[in-house]
PDB file of C-alpha atoms in Angstrom:
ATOM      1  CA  UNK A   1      17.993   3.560 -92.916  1.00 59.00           C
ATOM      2  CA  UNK A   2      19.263   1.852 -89.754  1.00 65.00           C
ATOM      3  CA  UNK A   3      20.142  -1.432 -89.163  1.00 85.00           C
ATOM      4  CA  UNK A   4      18.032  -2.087 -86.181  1.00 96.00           C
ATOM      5  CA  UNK A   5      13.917  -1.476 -86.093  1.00 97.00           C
ATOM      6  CA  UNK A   6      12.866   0.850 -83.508  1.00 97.00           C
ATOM      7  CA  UNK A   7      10.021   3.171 -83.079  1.00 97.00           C
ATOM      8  CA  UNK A   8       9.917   6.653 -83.853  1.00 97.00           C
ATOM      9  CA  UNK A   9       8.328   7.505 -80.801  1.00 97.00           C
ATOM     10  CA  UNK A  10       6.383   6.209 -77.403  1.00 98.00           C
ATOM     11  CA  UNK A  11       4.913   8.212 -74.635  1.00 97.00           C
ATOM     12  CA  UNK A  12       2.992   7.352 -70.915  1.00 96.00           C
ATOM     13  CA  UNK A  13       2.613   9.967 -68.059  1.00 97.00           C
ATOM     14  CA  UNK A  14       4.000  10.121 -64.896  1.00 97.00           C
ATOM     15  CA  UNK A  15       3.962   6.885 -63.016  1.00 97.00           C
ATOM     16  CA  UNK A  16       2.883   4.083 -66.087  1.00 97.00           C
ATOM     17  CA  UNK A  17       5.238   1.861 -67.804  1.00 97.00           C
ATOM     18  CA  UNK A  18       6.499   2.021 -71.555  1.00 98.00           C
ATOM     19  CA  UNK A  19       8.281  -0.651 -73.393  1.00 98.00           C
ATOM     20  CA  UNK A  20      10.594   0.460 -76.510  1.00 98.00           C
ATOM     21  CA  UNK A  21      11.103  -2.574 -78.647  1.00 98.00           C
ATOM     22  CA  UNK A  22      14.336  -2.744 -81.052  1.00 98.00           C
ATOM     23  CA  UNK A  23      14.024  -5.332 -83.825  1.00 98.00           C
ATOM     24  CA  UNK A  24      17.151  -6.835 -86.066  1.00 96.00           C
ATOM     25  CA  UNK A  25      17.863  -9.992 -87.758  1.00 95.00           C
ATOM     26  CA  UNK A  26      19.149 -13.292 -86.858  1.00 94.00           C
ATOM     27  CA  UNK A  27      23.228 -11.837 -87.473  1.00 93.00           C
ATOM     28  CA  UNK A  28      22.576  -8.912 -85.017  1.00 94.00           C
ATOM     29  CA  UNK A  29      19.905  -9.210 -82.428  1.00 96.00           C
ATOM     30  CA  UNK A  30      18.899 -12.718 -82.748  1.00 96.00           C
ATOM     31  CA  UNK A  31      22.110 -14.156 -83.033  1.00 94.00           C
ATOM     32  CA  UNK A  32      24.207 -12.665 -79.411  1.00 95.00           C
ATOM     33  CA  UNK A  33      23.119 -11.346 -76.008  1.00 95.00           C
ATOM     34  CA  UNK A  34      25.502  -8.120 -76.883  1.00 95.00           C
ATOM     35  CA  UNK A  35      22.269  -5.570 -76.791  1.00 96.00           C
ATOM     36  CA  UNK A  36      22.780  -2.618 -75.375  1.00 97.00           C
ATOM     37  CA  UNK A  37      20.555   0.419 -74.572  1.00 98.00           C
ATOM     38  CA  UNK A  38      21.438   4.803 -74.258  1.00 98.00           C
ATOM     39  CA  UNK A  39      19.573   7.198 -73.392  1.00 98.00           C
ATOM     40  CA  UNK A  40      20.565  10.525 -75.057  1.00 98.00           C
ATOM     41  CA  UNK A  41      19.135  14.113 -73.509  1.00 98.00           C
ATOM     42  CA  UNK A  42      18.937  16.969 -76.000  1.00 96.00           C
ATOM     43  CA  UNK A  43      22.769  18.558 -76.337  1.00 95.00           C
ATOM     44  CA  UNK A  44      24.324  15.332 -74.650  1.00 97.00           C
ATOM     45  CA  UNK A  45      26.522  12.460 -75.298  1.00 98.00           C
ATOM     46  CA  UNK A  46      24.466   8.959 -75.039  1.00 98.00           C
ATOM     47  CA  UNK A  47      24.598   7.255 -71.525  1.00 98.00           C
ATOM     48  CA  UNK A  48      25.029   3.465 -71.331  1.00 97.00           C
ATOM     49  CA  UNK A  49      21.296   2.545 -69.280  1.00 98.00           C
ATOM     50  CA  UNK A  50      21.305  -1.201 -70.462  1.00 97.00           C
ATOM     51  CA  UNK A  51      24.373  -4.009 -71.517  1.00 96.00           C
ATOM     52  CA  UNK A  52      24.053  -7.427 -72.364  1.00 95.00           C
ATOM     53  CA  UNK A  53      20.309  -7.083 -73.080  1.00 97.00           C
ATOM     54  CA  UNK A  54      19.205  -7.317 -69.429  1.00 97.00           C
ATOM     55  CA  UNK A  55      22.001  -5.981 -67.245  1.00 96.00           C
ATOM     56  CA  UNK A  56      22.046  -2.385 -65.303  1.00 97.00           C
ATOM     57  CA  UNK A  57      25.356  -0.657 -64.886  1.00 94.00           C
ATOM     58  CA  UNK A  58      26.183   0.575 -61.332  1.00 94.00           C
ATOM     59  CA  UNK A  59      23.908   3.860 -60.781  1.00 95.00           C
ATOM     60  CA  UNK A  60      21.526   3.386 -63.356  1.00 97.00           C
ATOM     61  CA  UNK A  61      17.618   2.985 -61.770  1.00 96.00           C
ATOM     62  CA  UNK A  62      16.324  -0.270 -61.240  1.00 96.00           C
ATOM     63  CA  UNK A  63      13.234   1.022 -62.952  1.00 98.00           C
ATOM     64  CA  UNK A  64      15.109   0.438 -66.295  1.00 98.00           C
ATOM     65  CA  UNK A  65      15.157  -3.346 -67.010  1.00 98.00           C
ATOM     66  CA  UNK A  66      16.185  -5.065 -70.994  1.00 98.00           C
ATOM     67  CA  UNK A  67      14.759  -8.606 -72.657  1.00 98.00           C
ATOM     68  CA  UNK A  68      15.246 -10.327 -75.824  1.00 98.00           C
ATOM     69  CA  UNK A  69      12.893 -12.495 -77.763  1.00 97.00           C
ATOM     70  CA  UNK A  70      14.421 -13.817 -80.799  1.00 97.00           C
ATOM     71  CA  UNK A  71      15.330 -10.988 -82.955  1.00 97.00           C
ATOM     72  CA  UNK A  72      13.346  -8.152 -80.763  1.00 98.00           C
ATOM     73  CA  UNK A  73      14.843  -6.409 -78.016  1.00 98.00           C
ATOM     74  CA  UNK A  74      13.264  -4.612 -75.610  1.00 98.00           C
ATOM     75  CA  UNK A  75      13.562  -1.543 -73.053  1.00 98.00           C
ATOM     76  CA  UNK A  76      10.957  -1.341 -70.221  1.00 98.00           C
ATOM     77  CA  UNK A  77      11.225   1.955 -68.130  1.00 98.00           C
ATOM     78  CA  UNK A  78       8.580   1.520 -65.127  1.00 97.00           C
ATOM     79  CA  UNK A  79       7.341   4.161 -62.623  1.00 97.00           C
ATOM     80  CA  UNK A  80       7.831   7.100 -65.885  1.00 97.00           C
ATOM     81  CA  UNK A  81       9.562  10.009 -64.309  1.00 97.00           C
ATOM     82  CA  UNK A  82       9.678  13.196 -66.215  1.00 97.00           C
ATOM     83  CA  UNK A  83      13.474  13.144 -66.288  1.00 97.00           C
ATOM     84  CA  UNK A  84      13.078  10.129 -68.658  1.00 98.00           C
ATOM     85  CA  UNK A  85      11.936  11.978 -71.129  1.00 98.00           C
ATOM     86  CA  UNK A  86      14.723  11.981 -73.723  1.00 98.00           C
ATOM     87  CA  UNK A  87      15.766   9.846 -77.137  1.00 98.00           C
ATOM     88  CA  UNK A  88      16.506   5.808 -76.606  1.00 98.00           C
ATOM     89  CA  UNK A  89      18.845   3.952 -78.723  1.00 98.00           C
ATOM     90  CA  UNK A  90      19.246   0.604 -78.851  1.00 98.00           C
ATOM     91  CA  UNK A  91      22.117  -1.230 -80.285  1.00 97.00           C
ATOM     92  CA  UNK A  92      23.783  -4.594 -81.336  1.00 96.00           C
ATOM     93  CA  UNK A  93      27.065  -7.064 -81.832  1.00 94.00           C
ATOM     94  CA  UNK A  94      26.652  -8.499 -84.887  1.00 92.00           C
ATOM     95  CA  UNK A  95      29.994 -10.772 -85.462  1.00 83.00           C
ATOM     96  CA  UNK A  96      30.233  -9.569 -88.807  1.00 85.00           C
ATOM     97  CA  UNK A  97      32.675  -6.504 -90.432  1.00 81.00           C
ATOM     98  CA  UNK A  98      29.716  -4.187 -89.956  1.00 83.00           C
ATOM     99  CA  UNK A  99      30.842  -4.852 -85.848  1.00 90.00           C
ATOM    100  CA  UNK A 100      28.291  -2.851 -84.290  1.00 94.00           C
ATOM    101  CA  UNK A 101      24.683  -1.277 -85.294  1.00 95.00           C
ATOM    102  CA  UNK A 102      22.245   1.080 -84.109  1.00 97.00           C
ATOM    103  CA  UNK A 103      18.627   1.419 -84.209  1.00 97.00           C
ATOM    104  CA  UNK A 104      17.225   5.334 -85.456  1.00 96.00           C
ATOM    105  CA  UNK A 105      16.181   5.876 -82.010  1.00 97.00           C
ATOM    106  CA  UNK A 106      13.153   6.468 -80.199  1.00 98.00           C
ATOM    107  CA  UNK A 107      11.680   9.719 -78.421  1.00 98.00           C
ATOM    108  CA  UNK A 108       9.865   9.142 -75.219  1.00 98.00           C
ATOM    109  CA  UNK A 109       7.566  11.523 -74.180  1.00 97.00           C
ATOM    110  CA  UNK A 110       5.804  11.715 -70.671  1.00 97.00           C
ATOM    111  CA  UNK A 111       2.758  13.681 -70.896  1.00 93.00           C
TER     112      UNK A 111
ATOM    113  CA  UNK B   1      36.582   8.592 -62.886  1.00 92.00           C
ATOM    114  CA  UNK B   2      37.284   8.113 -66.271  1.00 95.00           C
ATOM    115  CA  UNK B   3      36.732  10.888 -68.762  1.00 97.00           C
ATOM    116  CA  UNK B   4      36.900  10.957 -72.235  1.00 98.00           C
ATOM    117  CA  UNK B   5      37.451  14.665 -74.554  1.00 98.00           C
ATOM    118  CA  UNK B   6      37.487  15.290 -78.193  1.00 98.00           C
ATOM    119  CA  UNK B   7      39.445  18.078 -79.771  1.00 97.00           C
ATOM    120  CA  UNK B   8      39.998  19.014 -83.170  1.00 96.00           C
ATOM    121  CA  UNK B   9      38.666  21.673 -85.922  1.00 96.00           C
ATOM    122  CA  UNK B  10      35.319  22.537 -85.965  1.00 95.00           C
ATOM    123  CA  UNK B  11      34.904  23.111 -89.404  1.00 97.00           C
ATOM    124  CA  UNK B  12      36.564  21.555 -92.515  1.00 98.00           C
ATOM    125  CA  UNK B  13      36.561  22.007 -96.281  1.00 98.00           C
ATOM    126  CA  UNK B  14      34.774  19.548 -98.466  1.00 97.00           C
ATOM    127  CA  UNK B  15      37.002  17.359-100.131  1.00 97.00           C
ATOM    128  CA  UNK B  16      39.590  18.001 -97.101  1.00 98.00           C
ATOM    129  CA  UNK B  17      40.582  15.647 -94.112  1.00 98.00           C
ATOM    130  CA  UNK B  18      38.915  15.322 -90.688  1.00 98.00           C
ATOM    131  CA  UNK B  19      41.102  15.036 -87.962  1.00 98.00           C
ATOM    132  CA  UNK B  20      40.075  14.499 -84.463  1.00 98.00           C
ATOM    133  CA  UNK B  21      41.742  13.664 -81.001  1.00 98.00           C
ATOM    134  CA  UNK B  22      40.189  11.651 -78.125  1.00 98.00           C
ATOM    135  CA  UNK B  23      42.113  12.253 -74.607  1.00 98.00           C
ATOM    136  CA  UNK B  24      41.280   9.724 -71.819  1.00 97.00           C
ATOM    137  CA  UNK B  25      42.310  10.191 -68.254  1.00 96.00           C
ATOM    138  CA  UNK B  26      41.056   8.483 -65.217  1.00 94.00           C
ATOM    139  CA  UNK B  27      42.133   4.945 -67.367  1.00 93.00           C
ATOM    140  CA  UNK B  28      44.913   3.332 -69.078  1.00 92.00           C
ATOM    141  CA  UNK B  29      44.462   3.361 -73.093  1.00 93.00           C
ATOM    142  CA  UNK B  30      46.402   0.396 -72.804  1.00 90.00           C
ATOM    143  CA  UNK B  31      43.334  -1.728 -72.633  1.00 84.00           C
ATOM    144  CA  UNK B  32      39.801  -1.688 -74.313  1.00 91.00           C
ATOM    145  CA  UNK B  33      38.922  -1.313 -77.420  1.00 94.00           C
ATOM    146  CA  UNK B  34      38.176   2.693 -78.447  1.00 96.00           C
ATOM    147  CA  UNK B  35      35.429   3.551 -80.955  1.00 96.00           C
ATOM    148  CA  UNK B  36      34.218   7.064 -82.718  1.00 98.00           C
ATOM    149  CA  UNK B  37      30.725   7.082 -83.217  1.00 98.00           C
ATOM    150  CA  UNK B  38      28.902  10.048 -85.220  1.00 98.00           C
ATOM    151  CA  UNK B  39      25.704  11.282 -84.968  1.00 98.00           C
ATOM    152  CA  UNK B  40      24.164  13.584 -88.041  1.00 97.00           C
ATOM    153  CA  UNK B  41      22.104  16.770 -86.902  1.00 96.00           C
ATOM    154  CA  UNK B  42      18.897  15.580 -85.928  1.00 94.00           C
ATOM    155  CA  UNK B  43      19.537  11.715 -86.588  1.00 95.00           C
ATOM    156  CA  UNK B  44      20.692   8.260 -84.856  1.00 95.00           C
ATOM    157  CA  UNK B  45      24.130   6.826 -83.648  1.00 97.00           C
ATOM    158  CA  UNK B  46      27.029   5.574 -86.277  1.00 96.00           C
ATOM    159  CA  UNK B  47      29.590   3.400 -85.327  1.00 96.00           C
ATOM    160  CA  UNK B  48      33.078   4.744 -87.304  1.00 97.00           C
ATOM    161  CA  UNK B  49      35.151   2.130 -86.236  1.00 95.00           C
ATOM    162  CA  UNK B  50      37.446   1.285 -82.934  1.00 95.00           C
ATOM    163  CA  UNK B  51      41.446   1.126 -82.354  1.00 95.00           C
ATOM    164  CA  UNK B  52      42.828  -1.381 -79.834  1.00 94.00           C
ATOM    165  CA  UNK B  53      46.207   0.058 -77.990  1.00 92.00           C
ATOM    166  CA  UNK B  54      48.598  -2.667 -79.961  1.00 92.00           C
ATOM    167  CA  UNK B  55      47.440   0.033 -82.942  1.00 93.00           C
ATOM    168  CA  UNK B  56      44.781  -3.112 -84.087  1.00 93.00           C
ATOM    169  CA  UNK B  57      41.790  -1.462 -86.079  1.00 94.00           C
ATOM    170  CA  UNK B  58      38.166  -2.581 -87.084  1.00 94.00           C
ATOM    171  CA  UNK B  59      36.339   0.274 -89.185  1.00 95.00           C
ATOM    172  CA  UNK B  60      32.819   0.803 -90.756  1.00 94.00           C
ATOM    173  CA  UNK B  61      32.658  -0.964 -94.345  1.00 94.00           C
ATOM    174  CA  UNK B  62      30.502   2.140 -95.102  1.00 94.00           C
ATOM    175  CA  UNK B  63      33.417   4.410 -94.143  1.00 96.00           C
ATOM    176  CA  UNK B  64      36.466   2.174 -94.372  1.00 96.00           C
ATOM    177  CA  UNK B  65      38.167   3.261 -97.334  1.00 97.00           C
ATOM    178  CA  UNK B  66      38.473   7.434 -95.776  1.00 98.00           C
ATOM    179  CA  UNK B  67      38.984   6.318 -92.054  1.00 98.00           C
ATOM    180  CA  UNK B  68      42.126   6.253 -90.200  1.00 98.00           C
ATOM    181  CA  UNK B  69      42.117   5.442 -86.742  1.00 98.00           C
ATOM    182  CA  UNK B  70      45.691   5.523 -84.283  1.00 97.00           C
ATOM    183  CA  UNK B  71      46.514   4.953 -81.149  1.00 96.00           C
ATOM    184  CA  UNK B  72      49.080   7.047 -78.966  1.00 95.00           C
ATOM    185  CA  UNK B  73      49.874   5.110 -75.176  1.00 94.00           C
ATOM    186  CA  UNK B  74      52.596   7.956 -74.209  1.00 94.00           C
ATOM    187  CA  UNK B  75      49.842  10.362 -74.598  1.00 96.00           C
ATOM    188  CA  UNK B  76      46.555   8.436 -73.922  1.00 96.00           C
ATOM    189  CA  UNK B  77      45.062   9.509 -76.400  1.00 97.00           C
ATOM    190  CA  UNK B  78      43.305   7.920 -79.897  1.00 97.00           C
ATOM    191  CA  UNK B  79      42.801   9.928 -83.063  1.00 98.00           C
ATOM    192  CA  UNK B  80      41.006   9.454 -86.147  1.00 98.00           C
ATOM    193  CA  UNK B  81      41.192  11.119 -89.829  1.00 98.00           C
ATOM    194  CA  UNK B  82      38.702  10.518 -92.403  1.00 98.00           C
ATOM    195  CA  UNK B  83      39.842  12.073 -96.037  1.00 97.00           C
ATOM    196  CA  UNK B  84      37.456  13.263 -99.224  1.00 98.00           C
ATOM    197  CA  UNK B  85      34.968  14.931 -96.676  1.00 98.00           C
ATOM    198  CA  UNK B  86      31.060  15.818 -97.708  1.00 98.00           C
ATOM    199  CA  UNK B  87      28.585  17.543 -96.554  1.00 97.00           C
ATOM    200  CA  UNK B  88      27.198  14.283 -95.139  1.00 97.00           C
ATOM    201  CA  UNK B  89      29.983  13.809 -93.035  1.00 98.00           C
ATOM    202  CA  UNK B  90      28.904  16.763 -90.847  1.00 98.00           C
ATOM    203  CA  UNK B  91      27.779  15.739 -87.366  1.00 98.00           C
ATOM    204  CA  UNK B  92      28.831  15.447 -83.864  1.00 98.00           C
ATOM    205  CA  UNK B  93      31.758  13.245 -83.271  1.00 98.00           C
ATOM    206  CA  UNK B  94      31.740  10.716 -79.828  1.00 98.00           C
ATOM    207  CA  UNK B  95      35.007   9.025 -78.609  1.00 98.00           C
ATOM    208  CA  UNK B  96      33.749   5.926 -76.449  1.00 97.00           C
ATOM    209  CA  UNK B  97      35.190   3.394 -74.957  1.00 96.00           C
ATOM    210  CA  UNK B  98      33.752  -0.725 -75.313  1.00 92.00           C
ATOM    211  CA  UNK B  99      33.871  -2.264 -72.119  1.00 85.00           C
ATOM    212  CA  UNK B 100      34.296  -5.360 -73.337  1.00 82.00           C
ATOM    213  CA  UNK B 101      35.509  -6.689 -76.769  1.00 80.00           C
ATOM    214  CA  UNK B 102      32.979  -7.454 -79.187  1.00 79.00           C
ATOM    215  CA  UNK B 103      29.818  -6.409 -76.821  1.00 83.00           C
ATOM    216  CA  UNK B 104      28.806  -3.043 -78.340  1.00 85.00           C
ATOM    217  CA  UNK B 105      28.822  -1.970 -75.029  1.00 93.00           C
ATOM    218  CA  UNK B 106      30.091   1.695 -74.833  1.00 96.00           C
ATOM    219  CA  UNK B 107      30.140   3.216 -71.162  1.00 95.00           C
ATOM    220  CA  UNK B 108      32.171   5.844 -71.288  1.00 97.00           C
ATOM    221  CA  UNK B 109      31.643   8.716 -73.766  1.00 98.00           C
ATOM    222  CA  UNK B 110      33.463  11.966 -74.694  1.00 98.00           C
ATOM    223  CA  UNK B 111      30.966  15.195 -74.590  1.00 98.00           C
ATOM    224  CA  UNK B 112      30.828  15.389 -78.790  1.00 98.00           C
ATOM    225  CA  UNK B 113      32.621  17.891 -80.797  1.00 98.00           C
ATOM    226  CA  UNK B 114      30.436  19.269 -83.978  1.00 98.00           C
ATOM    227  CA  UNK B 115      32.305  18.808 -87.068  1.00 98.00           C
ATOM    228  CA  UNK B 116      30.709  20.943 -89.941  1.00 98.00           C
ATOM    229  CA  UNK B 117      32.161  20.415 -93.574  1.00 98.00           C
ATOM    230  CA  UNK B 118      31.023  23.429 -95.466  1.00 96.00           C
ATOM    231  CA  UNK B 119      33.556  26.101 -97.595  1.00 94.00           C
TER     232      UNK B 119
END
């Protein structure tokens, strides 16, 4: 079981908007703005799309924005492109020995 | 351009040590923190642990009594060993780098090696 809530799956079609949410606790989530987002394609190593809950690194789309509401994160992909289909993981700081958790991931489809 | 590669066995007896080597080039180990993450067949991200270059390490409690993590700057290059291997421990193994301390913010990963642990 991970430490951080996310959904097994989502899906839109070409065009539409999805939001992948990533729920932890008060000592993870909650508790720093150290979110981070990856987006993993089948056979690859995870790509950094989202740091510091809301911030884009250089080259990744603008379409790809973060949030945080208490102890819920979120990823918001806009304008779905069929090359974002592919597995979303979202993960946390949490001060503590554990250091840094993961949610179980989430598979976007785009019909 | 910083790159990050893994190297090591691909397969390793239960009950015998993993041992794994993370080369960086395009950067100088000598800063960041440096973390293996795993990731079973078919199943989410694991954070092993991280070295720091002064050899300063930070491990998994789930993992921290069979994980060994070091730090070579004449080489660039970070290894880990984790001892008393399972069947469980079989997965793809990611060298990253943090971009900043404490942020869980990994931009740079190695392509994976698959470790199997199977006789």
């Amino acid at each position: 079981q991970s430490a951080l809530t996310q959904p097994a799956s989502v899906s839109g079609s070409p065009g539409q908007s999805i939001t992948i949410s990533c729920t932890g606790t008060s000592s993870d989530v909650g508790g720093y703005n150290y979110v981070s987002w990856y987006q993993q394609h089948p056979g690859r190593a995870p790509k950094l799309m989202i740091y510091d809950v809301s911030s884009r690194p250089s080259g990744v789309s603008n379409r790809f924005s973060g949030s945080k509401s208490g102890n819920t994160a979120s990823l918001t992909i806009s304008g779905l492109q069929a090359e974002d289909e592919a597995d979303y993981y979202c993960s946390s700081y949490t001060g503590s020995s554990t250091y840094v958790v993961f949610g179980g991931g989430t598979k976007l489809t785009v019909l | 351009q910083v790159q990050l590669q893994e190297s090591g066995p691909g397969l390793v007896k239960p009950s015998e040590t993993l041992s794994l080597t993370c080369t960086v080039s395009g950067a100088s180990i000598s800063s960041y923190y440096w973390s293996w993450i795993r990731q079973p067949p078919g199943k989410g991200l694991e954070w092993i642990g991280y070295v720091y270059y002064t050899g300063t390490t930070n491990y998994n409690p789930s993992l921290k009594s069979r994980v060994t993590m070091s730090v070579d700057t004449s080489k660039n290059q970070f290894s880990l060993r984790l001892s008393s291997v399972t069947a469980a421990d079989t997965a793809v193994y990611y060298c990253a780098r943090e971009a900043s301390s404490s942020s869980s913010n990994f931009d740079y990963w190695g392509q994976g090696t698959l470790v199997t642990v199977s006789s």
